[in-house]
């Protein structure tokens, strides 16, 4: 995903500077004009993916100085949650056998802390559950009390839900 984001930046005329020596360890990434800088302290590809996605989203969707605009930051975070994880990604990971938070994070290529923040955001946005339709398949994702994915299918005019629980 990181390489895909780099390609997207190039397509949009955005320069990405990797391993930039920021003076503060708190700065992970920064977007200014058509340039994105990623801190040299961001050492895993999963972290670089999140930082680049966030800064690229700022570059594409934000205008002006948003350093103190909490609403703009929240919208940006929700966009990157949906882009890097998303309901579809949760279903794909579940179908691939992921059951624990670290397995989902590893499958999706994001840090576990980012995955946990995504799940918290989805609980706030969707409440206890959300549905996703993919082709002929319908999935029900439950967020409370633990994360579960169930697939709804029809047999003899009766709808049944199948799936295993996931302890996230």
mmCIF file with all atom_site columns, C-alpha atoms in Angstrom:
data_model
loop_
_atom_site.group_PDB
_atom_site.id
_atom_site.type_symbol
_atom_site.label_atom_id
_atom_site.label_alt_id
_atom_site.label_comp_id
_atom_site.label_asym_id
_atom_site.label_entity_id
_atom_site.label_seq_id
_atom_site.pdbx_PDB_ins_code
_atom_site.Cartn_x
_atom_site.Cartn_y
_atom_site.Cartn_z
_atom_site.occupancy
_atom_site.B_iso_or_equiv
_atom_site.pdbx_formal_charge
_atom_site.auth_seq_id
_atom_site.auth_comp_id
_atom_site.auth_asym_id
_atom_site.auth_atom_id
_atom_site.pdbx_PDB_model_num
ATOM 1   C CA . UNK A 1 1   ? 0.000   0.000   0.000   1.00 0.00 ? 1   UNK A CA 1
ATOM 2   C CA . UNK A 1 2   ? 2.899   2.341   0.754   1.00 0.00 ? 2   UNK A CA 1
ATOM 3   C CA . UNK A 1 3   ? 4.180   2.055   -2.821  1.00 0.00 ? 3   UNK A CA 1
ATOM 4   C CA . UNK A 1 4   ? 0.679   2.691   -4.150  1.00 0.00 ? 4   UNK A CA 1
ATOM 5   C CA . UNK A 1 5   ? 0.454   5.876   -2.049  1.00 0.00 ? 5   UNK A CA 1
ATOM 6   C CA . UNK A 1 6   ? 3.858   7.019   -3.346  1.00 0.00 ? 6   UNK A CA 1
ATOM 7   C CA . UNK A 1 7   ? 2.636   6.483   -6.907  1.00 0.00 ? 7   UNK A CA 1
ATOM 8   C CA . UNK A 1 8   ? -0.517  8.477   -6.152  1.00 0.00 ? 8   UNK A CA 1
ATOM 9   C CA . UNK A 1 9   ? 1.588   11.333  -4.802  1.00 0.00 ? 9   UNK A CA 1
ATOM 10  C CA . UNK A 1 10  ? 3.696   11.394  -7.983  1.00 0.00 ? 10  UNK A CA 1
ATOM 11  C CA . UNK A 1 11  ? 0.549   11.310  -10.165 1.00 0.00 ? 11  UNK A CA 1
ATOM 12  C CA . UNK A 1 12  ? -0.748  14.376  -8.300  1.00 0.00 ? 12  UNK A CA 1
ATOM 13  C CA . UNK A 1 13  ? 2.526   16.304  -8.544  1.00 0.00 ? 13  UNK A CA 1
ATOM 14  C CA . UNK A 1 14  ? 3.364   15.902  -4.852  1.00 0.00 ? 14  UNK A CA 1
ATOM 15  C CA . UNK A 1 15  ? 6.969   15.406  -3.778  1.00 0.00 ? 15  UNK A CA 1
ATOM 16  C CA . UNK A 1 16  ? 7.556   12.973  -0.900  1.00 0.00 ? 16  UNK A CA 1
ATOM 17  C CA . UNK A 1 17  ? 10.681  13.351  1.211   1.00 0.00 ? 17  UNK A CA 1
ATOM 18  C CA . UNK A 1 18  ? 11.300  10.207  3.218   1.00 0.00 ? 18  UNK A CA 1
ATOM 19  C CA . UNK A 1 19  ? 13.442  10.183  6.354   1.00 0.00 ? 19  UNK A CA 1
ATOM 20  C CA . UNK A 1 20  ? 13.325  13.929  6.943   1.00 0.00 ? 20  UNK A CA 1
ATOM 21  C CA . UNK A 1 21  ? 15.292  14.987  10.078  1.00 0.00 ? 21  UNK A CA 1
ATOM 22  C CA . UNK A 1 22  ? 12.626  16.916  11.994  1.00 0.00 ? 22  UNK A CA 1
ATOM 23  C CA . UNK A 1 23  ? 13.948  18.585  15.140  1.00 0.00 ? 23  UNK A CA 1
ATOM 24  C CA . UNK A 1 24  ? 11.034  17.302  17.204  1.00 0.00 ? 24  UNK A CA 1
ATOM 25  C CA . UNK A 1 25  ? 10.370  13.593  17.662  1.00 0.00 ? 25  UNK A CA 1
ATOM 26  C CA . UNK A 1 26  ? 6.648   14.408  17.944  1.00 0.00 ? 26  UNK A CA 1
ATOM 27  C CA . UNK A 1 27  ? 6.421   15.355  14.266  1.00 0.00 ? 27  UNK A CA 1
ATOM 28  C CA . UNK A 1 28  ? 5.808   12.202  12.229  1.00 0.00 ? 28  UNK A CA 1
ATOM 29  C CA . UNK A 1 29  ? 4.926   13.887  8.959   1.00 0.00 ? 29  UNK A CA 1
ATOM 30  C CA . UNK A 1 30  ? 4.162   17.285  7.488   1.00 0.00 ? 30  UNK A CA 1
ATOM 31  C CA . UNK A 1 31  ? 2.488   18.542  4.343   1.00 0.00 ? 31  UNK A CA 1
ATOM 32  C CA . UNK A 1 32  ? 3.272   21.965  2.900   1.00 0.00 ? 32  UNK A CA 1
ATOM 33  C CA . UNK A 1 33  ? 2.258   23.073  -0.585  1.00 0.00 ? 33  UNK A CA 1
ATOM 34  C CA . UNK A 1 34  ? 3.018   20.131  -2.872  1.00 0.00 ? 34  UNK A CA 1
ATOM 35  C CA . UNK A 1 35  ? 5.596   18.521  -0.569  1.00 0.00 ? 35  UNK A CA 1
ATOM 36  C CA . UNK A 1 36  ? 5.200   15.821  2.074   1.00 0.00 ? 36  UNK A CA 1
ATOM 37  C CA . UNK A 1 37  ? 7.987   15.080  4.538   1.00 0.00 ? 37  UNK A CA 1
ATOM 38  C CA . UNK A 1 38  ? 8.050   11.900  6.615   1.00 0.00 ? 38  UNK A CA 1
ATOM 39  C CA . UNK A 1 39  ? 10.168  11.806  9.755   1.00 0.00 ? 39  UNK A CA 1
ATOM 40  C CA . UNK A 1 40  ? 13.290  9.674   9.828   1.00 0.00 ? 40  UNK A CA 1
ATOM 41  C CA . UNK A 1 41  ? 11.980  8.304   13.134  1.00 0.00 ? 41  UNK A CA 1
ATOM 42  C CA . UNK A 1 42  ? 9.097   6.535   11.376  1.00 0.00 ? 42  UNK A CA 1
ATOM 43  C CA . UNK A 1 43  ? 10.832  3.208   10.973  1.00 0.00 ? 43  UNK A CA 1
ATOM 44  C CA . UNK A 1 44  ? 8.240   0.603   9.939   1.00 0.00 ? 44  UNK A CA 1
ATOM 45  C CA . UNK A 1 45  ? 6.459   0.430   6.613   1.00 0.00 ? 45  UNK A CA 1
ATOM 46  C CA . UNK A 1 46  ? 3.107   0.170   8.407   1.00 0.00 ? 46  UNK A CA 1
ATOM 47  C CA . UNK A 1 47  ? 3.758   3.469   10.206  1.00 0.00 ? 47  UNK A CA 1
ATOM 48  C CA . UNK A 1 48  ? 5.067   5.119   7.020   1.00 0.00 ? 48  UNK A CA 1
ATOM 49  C CA . UNK A 1 49  ? 1.888   4.018   5.242   1.00 0.00 ? 49  UNK A CA 1
ATOM 50  C CA . UNK A 1 50  ? -0.316  5.691   7.849   1.00 0.00 ? 50  UNK A CA 1
ATOM 51  C CA . UNK A 1 51  ? 1.747   8.898   7.917   1.00 0.00 ? 51  UNK A CA 1
ATOM 52  C CA . UNK A 1 52  ? 1.914   9.148   4.128   1.00 0.00 ? 52  UNK A CA 1
ATOM 53  C CA . UNK A 1 53  ? -1.814  8.447   3.762   1.00 0.00 ? 53  UNK A CA 1
ATOM 54  C CA . UNK A 1 54  ? -2.645  11.130  6.325   1.00 0.00 ? 54  UNK A CA 1
ATOM 55  C CA . UNK A 1 55  ? -0.405  13.750  4.736   1.00 0.00 ? 55  UNK A CA 1
ATOM 56  C CA . UNK A 1 56  ? -1.559  12.847  1.230   1.00 0.00 ? 56  UNK A CA 1
ATOM 57  C CA . UNK A 1 57  ? -5.170  13.206  2.378   1.00 0.00 ? 57  UNK A CA 1
ATOM 58  C CA . UNK A 1 58  ? -4.318  16.639  3.785   1.00 0.00 ? 58  UNK A CA 1
ATOM 59  C CA . UNK A 1 59  ? -2.666  17.591  0.501   1.00 0.00 ? 59  UNK A CA 1
ATOM 60  C CA . UNK A 1 60  ? -5.678  16.480  -1.542  1.00 0.00 ? 60  UNK A CA 1
ATOM 61  C CA . UNK A 1 61  ? -8.562  17.610  0.678   1.00 0.00 ? 61  UNK A CA 1
ATOM 62  C CA . UNK A 1 62  ? -7.412  20.395  3.012   1.00 0.00 ? 62  UNK A CA 1
ATOM 63  C CA . UNK A 1 63  ? -6.844  24.067  2.387   1.00 0.00 ? 63  UNK A CA 1
ATOM 64  C CA . UNK A 1 64  ? -5.036  26.616  4.509   1.00 0.00 ? 64  UNK A CA 1
ATOM 65  C CA . UNK A 1 65  ? -3.596  26.105  7.972   1.00 0.00 ? 65  UNK A CA 1
ATOM 66  C CA . UNK A 1 66  ? -5.521  23.321  9.723   1.00 0.00 ? 66  UNK A CA 1
ATOM 67  C CA . UNK A 1 67  ? -3.158  22.823  12.648  1.00 0.00 ? 67  UNK A CA 1
ATOM 68  C CA . UNK A 1 68  ? -5.828  23.907  15.130  1.00 0.00 ? 68  UNK A CA 1
ATOM 69  C CA . UNK A 1 69  ? -8.918  22.752  13.209  1.00 0.00 ? 69  UNK A CA 1
ATOM 70  C CA . UNK A 1 70  ? -10.133 19.671  15.087  1.00 0.00 ? 70  UNK A CA 1
ATOM 71  C CA . UNK A 1 71  ? -12.991 19.032  12.661  1.00 0.00 ? 71  UNK A CA 1
ATOM 72  C CA . UNK A 1 72  ? -10.650 18.946  9.670   1.00 0.00 ? 72  UNK A CA 1
ATOM 73  C CA . UNK A 1 73  ? -8.297  16.600  11.530  1.00 0.00 ? 73  UNK A CA 1
ATOM 74  C CA . UNK A 1 74  ? -11.205 14.301  12.444  1.00 0.00 ? 74  UNK A CA 1
ATOM 75  C CA . UNK A 1 75  ? -12.443 14.206  8.834   1.00 0.00 ? 75  UNK A CA 1
ATOM 76  C CA . UNK A 1 76  ? -8.927  13.403  7.670   1.00 0.00 ? 76  UNK A CA 1
ATOM 77  C CA . UNK A 1 77  ? -8.585  10.613  10.233  1.00 0.00 ? 77  UNK A CA 1
ATOM 78  C CA . UNK A 1 78  ? -11.927 9.127   9.186   1.00 0.00 ? 78  UNK A CA 1
ATOM 79  C CA . UNK A 1 79  ? -10.834 9.190   5.536   1.00 0.00 ? 79  UNK A CA 1
ATOM 80  C CA . UNK A 1 80  ? -7.609  7.344   6.302   1.00 0.00 ? 80  UNK A CA 1
ATOM 81  C CA . UNK A 1 81  ? -9.420  4.828   8.542   1.00 0.00 ? 81  UNK A CA 1
ATOM 82  C CA . UNK A 1 82  ? -11.759 4.089   5.642   1.00 0.00 ? 82  UNK A CA 1
ATOM 83  C CA . UNK A 1 83  ? -8.959  3.996   3.092   1.00 0.00 ? 83  UNK A CA 1
ATOM 84  C CA . UNK A 1 84  ? -6.445  1.858   4.959   1.00 0.00 ? 84  UNK A CA 1
ATOM 85  C CA . UNK A 1 85  ? -8.870  -0.425  6.835   1.00 0.00 ? 85  UNK A CA 1
ATOM 86  C CA . UNK A 1 86  ? -12.492 0.105   5.792   1.00 0.00 ? 86  UNK A CA 1
ATOM 87  C CA . UNK A 1 87  ? -15.427 -2.208  6.319   1.00 0.00 ? 87  UNK A CA 1
ATOM 88  C CA . UNK A 1 88  ? -14.439 -4.149  3.207   1.00 0.00 ? 88  UNK A CA 1
ATOM 89  C CA . UNK A 1 89  ? -10.926 -4.623  4.536   1.00 0.00 ? 89  UNK A CA 1
ATOM 90  C CA . UNK A 1 90  ? -12.294 -5.939  7.820   1.00 0.00 ? 90  UNK A CA 1
ATOM 91  C CA . UNK A 1 91  ? -14.403 -8.507  5.947   1.00 0.00 ? 91  UNK A CA 1
ATOM 92  C CA . UNK A 1 92  ? -11.455 -9.522  3.726   1.00 0.00 ? 92  UNK A CA 1
ATOM 93  C CA . UNK A 1 93  ? -9.193  -9.951  6.739   1.00 0.00 ? 93  UNK A CA 1
ATOM 94  C CA . UNK A 1 94  ? -11.835 -11.953 8.573   1.00 0.00 ? 94  UNK A CA 1
ATOM 95  C CA . UNK A 1 95  ? -12.381 -14.234 5.572   1.00 0.00 ? 95  UNK A CA 1
ATOM 96  C CA . UNK A 1 96  ? -8.595  -14.692 5.398   1.00 0.00 ? 96  UNK A CA 1
ATOM 97  C CA . UNK A 1 97  ? -8.676  -16.077 8.952   1.00 0.00 ? 97  UNK A CA 1
ATOM 98  C CA . UNK A 1 98  ? -7.785  -13.032 11.061  1.00 0.00 ? 98  UNK A CA 1
ATOM 99  C CA . UNK A 1 99  ? -9.268  -13.123 14.556  1.00 0.00 ? 99  UNK A CA 1
ATOM 100 C CA . UNK A 1 100 ? -6.987  -11.027 16.798  1.00 0.00 ? 100 UNK A CA 1
ATOM 101 C CA . UNK A 1 101 ? -6.274  -7.295  16.521  1.00 0.00 ? 101 UNK A CA 1
ATOM 102 C CA . UNK A 1 102 ? -2.620  -7.870  15.612  1.00 0.00 ? 102 UNK A CA 1
ATOM 103 C CA . UNK A 1 103 ? -3.659  -10.294 12.829  1.00 0.00 ? 103 UNK A CA 1
ATOM 104 C CA . UNK A 1 104 ? -6.052  -7.745  11.331  1.00 0.00 ? 104 UNK A CA 1
ATOM 105 C CA . UNK A 1 105 ? -3.385  -5.019  11.566  1.00 0.00 ? 105 UNK A CA 1
ATOM 106 C CA . UNK A 1 106 ? -0.747  -7.234  9.965   1.00 0.00 ? 106 UNK A CA 1
ATOM 107 C CA . UNK A 1 107 ? -3.096  -8.332  7.169   1.00 0.00 ? 107 UNK A CA 1
ATOM 108 C CA . UNK A 1 108 ? -4.119  -4.739  6.437   1.00 0.00 ? 108 UNK A CA 1
ATOM 109 C CA . UNK A 1 109 ? -0.545  -3.400  6.683   1.00 0.00 ? 109 UNK A CA 1
ATOM 110 C CA . UNK A 1 110 ? -1.163  -0.906  9.498   1.00 0.00 ? 110 UNK A CA 1
ATOM 111 C CA . UNK A 1 111 ? 0.188   -0.632  13.054  1.00 0.00 ? 111 UNK A CA 1
ATOM 112 C CA . UNK A 1 112 ? -1.946  -2.324  15.708  1.00 0.00 ? 112 UNK A CA 1
ATOM 113 C CA . UNK A 1 113 ? -2.474  1.016   17.474  1.00 0.00 ? 113 UNK A CA 1
ATOM 114 C CA . UNK A 1 114 ? -3.911  2.454   14.237  1.00 0.00 ? 114 UNK A CA 1
ATOM 115 C CA . UNK A 1 115 ? -6.172  -0.583  13.832  1.00 0.00 ? 115 UNK A CA 1
ATOM 116 C CA . UNK A 1 116 ? -7.439  -0.144  17.410  1.00 0.00 ? 116 UNK A CA 1
ATOM 117 C CA . UNK A 1 117 ? -8.089  3.571   16.770  1.00 0.00 ? 117 UNK A CA 1
ATOM 118 C CA . UNK A 1 118 ? -10.011 2.588   13.625  1.00 0.00 ? 118 UNK A CA 1
ATOM 119 C CA . UNK A 1 119 ? -12.178 0.170   15.586  1.00 0.00 ? 119 UNK A CA 1
ATOM 120 C CA . UNK A 1 120 ? -12.886 2.850   18.206  1.00 0.00 ? 120 UNK A CA 1
ATOM 121 C CA . UNK A 1 121 ? -13.824 5.306   15.461  1.00 0.00 ? 121 UNK A CA 1
ATOM 122 C CA . UNK A 1 122 ? -16.127 2.749   13.838  1.00 0.00 ? 122 UNK A CA 1
ATOM 123 C CA . UNK A 1 123 ? -17.855 2.143   17.187  1.00 0.00 ? 123 UNK A CA 1
ATOM 124 C CA . UNK A 1 124 ? -18.456 5.897   17.462  1.00 0.00 ? 124 UNK A CA 1
ATOM 125 C CA . UNK A 1 125 ? -19.592 6.289   13.842  1.00 0.00 ? 125 UNK A CA 1
ATOM 126 C CA . UNK A 1 126 ? -21.629 3.122   13.305  1.00 0.00 ? 126 UNK A CA 1
ATOM 127 C CA . UNK A 1 127 ? -22.717 2.205   16.831  1.00 0.00 ? 127 UNK A CA 1
ATOM 128 C CA . UNK A 1 128 ? -22.962 -1.488  17.585  1.00 0.00 ? 128 UNK A CA 1
ATOM 129 C CA . UNK A 1 129 ? -23.087 -2.772  14.005  1.00 0.00 ? 129 UNK A CA 1
ATOM 130 C CA . UNK A 1 130 ? -22.777 -2.060  10.309  1.00 0.00 ? 130 UNK A CA 1
ATOM 131 C CA . UNK A 1 131 ? -23.685 -4.003  7.188   1.00 0.00 ? 131 UNK A CA 1
ATOM 132 C CA . UNK A 1 132 ? -21.728 -4.449  3.995   1.00 0.00 ? 132 UNK A CA 1
ATOM 133 C CA . UNK A 1 133 ? -22.952 -5.930  0.727   1.00 0.00 ? 133 UNK A CA 1
ATOM 134 C CA . UNK A 1 134 ? -20.427 -7.390  -1.685  1.00 0.00 ? 134 UNK A CA 1
ATOM 135 C CA . UNK A 1 135 ? -21.978 -8.808  -4.818  1.00 0.00 ? 135 UNK A CA 1
ATOM 136 C CA . UNK A 1 136 ? -24.486 -11.414 -3.670  1.00 0.00 ? 136 UNK A CA 1
ATOM 137 C CA . UNK A 1 137 ? -23.024 -11.574 -0.153  1.00 0.00 ? 137 UNK A CA 1
ATOM 138 C CA . UNK A 1 138 ? -24.179 -9.524  2.799   1.00 0.00 ? 138 UNK A CA 1
ATOM 139 C CA . UNK A 1 139 ? -22.015 -9.201  5.896   1.00 0.00 ? 139 UNK A CA 1
ATOM 140 C CA . UNK A 1 140 ? -22.947 -7.930  9.337   1.00 0.00 ? 140 UNK A CA 1
ATOM 141 C CA . UNK A 1 141 ? -20.108 -6.436  11.366  1.00 0.00 ? 141 UNK A CA 1
ATOM 142 C CA . UNK A 1 142 ? -20.739 -6.139  15.103  1.00 0.00 ? 142 UNK A CA 1
ATOM 143 C CA . UNK A 1 143 ? -18.506 -3.782  17.075  1.00 0.00 ? 143 UNK A CA 1
ATOM 144 C CA . UNK A 1 144 ? -19.851 -4.323  20.597  1.00 0.00 ? 144 UNK A CA 1
ATOM 145 C CA . UNK A 1 145 ? -18.959 -5.975  22.936  1.00 0.00 ? 145 UNK A CA 1
ATOM 146 C CA . UNK A 1 146 ? -16.331 -7.609  20.704  1.00 0.00 ? 146 UNK A CA 1
ATOM 147 C CA . UNK A 1 147 ? -15.746 -7.396  16.983  1.00 0.00 ? 147 UNK A CA 1
ATOM 148 C CA . UNK A 1 148 ? -17.530 -10.074 14.947  1.00 0.00 ? 148 UNK A CA 1
ATOM 149 C CA . UNK A 1 149 ? -18.237 -10.649 11.276  1.00 0.00 ? 149 UNK A CA 1
ATOM 150 C CA . UNK A 1 150 ? -21.184 -12.724 10.129  1.00 0.00 ? 150 UNK A CA 1
ATOM 151 C CA . UNK A 1 151 ? -22.266 -13.565 6.619   1.00 0.00 ? 151 UNK A CA 1
ATOM 152 C CA . UNK A 1 152 ? -25.979 -13.596 5.890   1.00 0.00 ? 152 UNK A CA 1
ATOM 153 C CA . UNK A 1 153 ? -27.175 -16.156 3.393   1.00 0.00 ? 153 UNK A CA 1
ATOM 154 C CA . UNK A 1 154 ? -30.493 -17.657 2.365   1.00 0.00 ? 154 UNK A CA 1
ATOM 155 C CA . UNK A 1 155 ? -31.487 -21.324 2.524   1.00 0.00 ? 155 UNK A CA 1
ATOM 156 C CA . UNK A 1 156 ? -34.999 -22.442 1.603   1.00 0.00 ? 156 UNK A CA 1
ATOM 157 C CA . UNK A 1 157 ? -36.449 -18.952 1.901   1.00 0.00 ? 157 UNK A CA 1
ATOM 158 C CA . UNK A 1 158 ? -34.986 -18.492 5.377   1.00 0.00 ? 158 UNK A CA 1
ATOM 159 C CA . UNK A 1 159 ? -32.216 -16.086 6.172   1.00 0.00 ? 159 UNK A CA 1
ATOM 160 C CA . UNK A 1 160 ? -29.441 -17.413 8.347   1.00 0.00 ? 160 UNK A CA 1
ATOM 161 C CA . UNK A 1 161 ? -26.358 -15.780 9.702   1.00 0.00 ? 161 UNK A CA 1
ATOM 162 C CA . UNK A 1 162 ? -23.083 -17.673 9.777   1.00 0.00 ? 162 UNK A CA 1
ATOM 163 C CA . UNK A 1 163 ? -19.635 -16.682 10.897  1.00 0.00 ? 163 UNK A CA 1
ATOM 164 C CA . UNK A 1 164 ? -17.234 -16.990 13.752  1.00 0.00 ? 164 UNK A CA 1
ATOM 165 C CA . UNK A 1 165 ? -16.567 -14.475 16.441  1.00 0.00 ? 165 UNK A CA 1
ATOM 166 C CA . UNK A 1 166 ? -13.421 -12.468 16.427  1.00 0.00 ? 166 UNK A CA 1
ATOM 167 C CA . UNK A 1 167 ? -11.951 -11.387 19.769  1.00 0.00 ? 167 UNK A CA 1
ATOM 168 C CA . UNK A 1 168 ? -10.884 -7.878  18.852  1.00 0.00 ? 168 UNK A CA 1
#
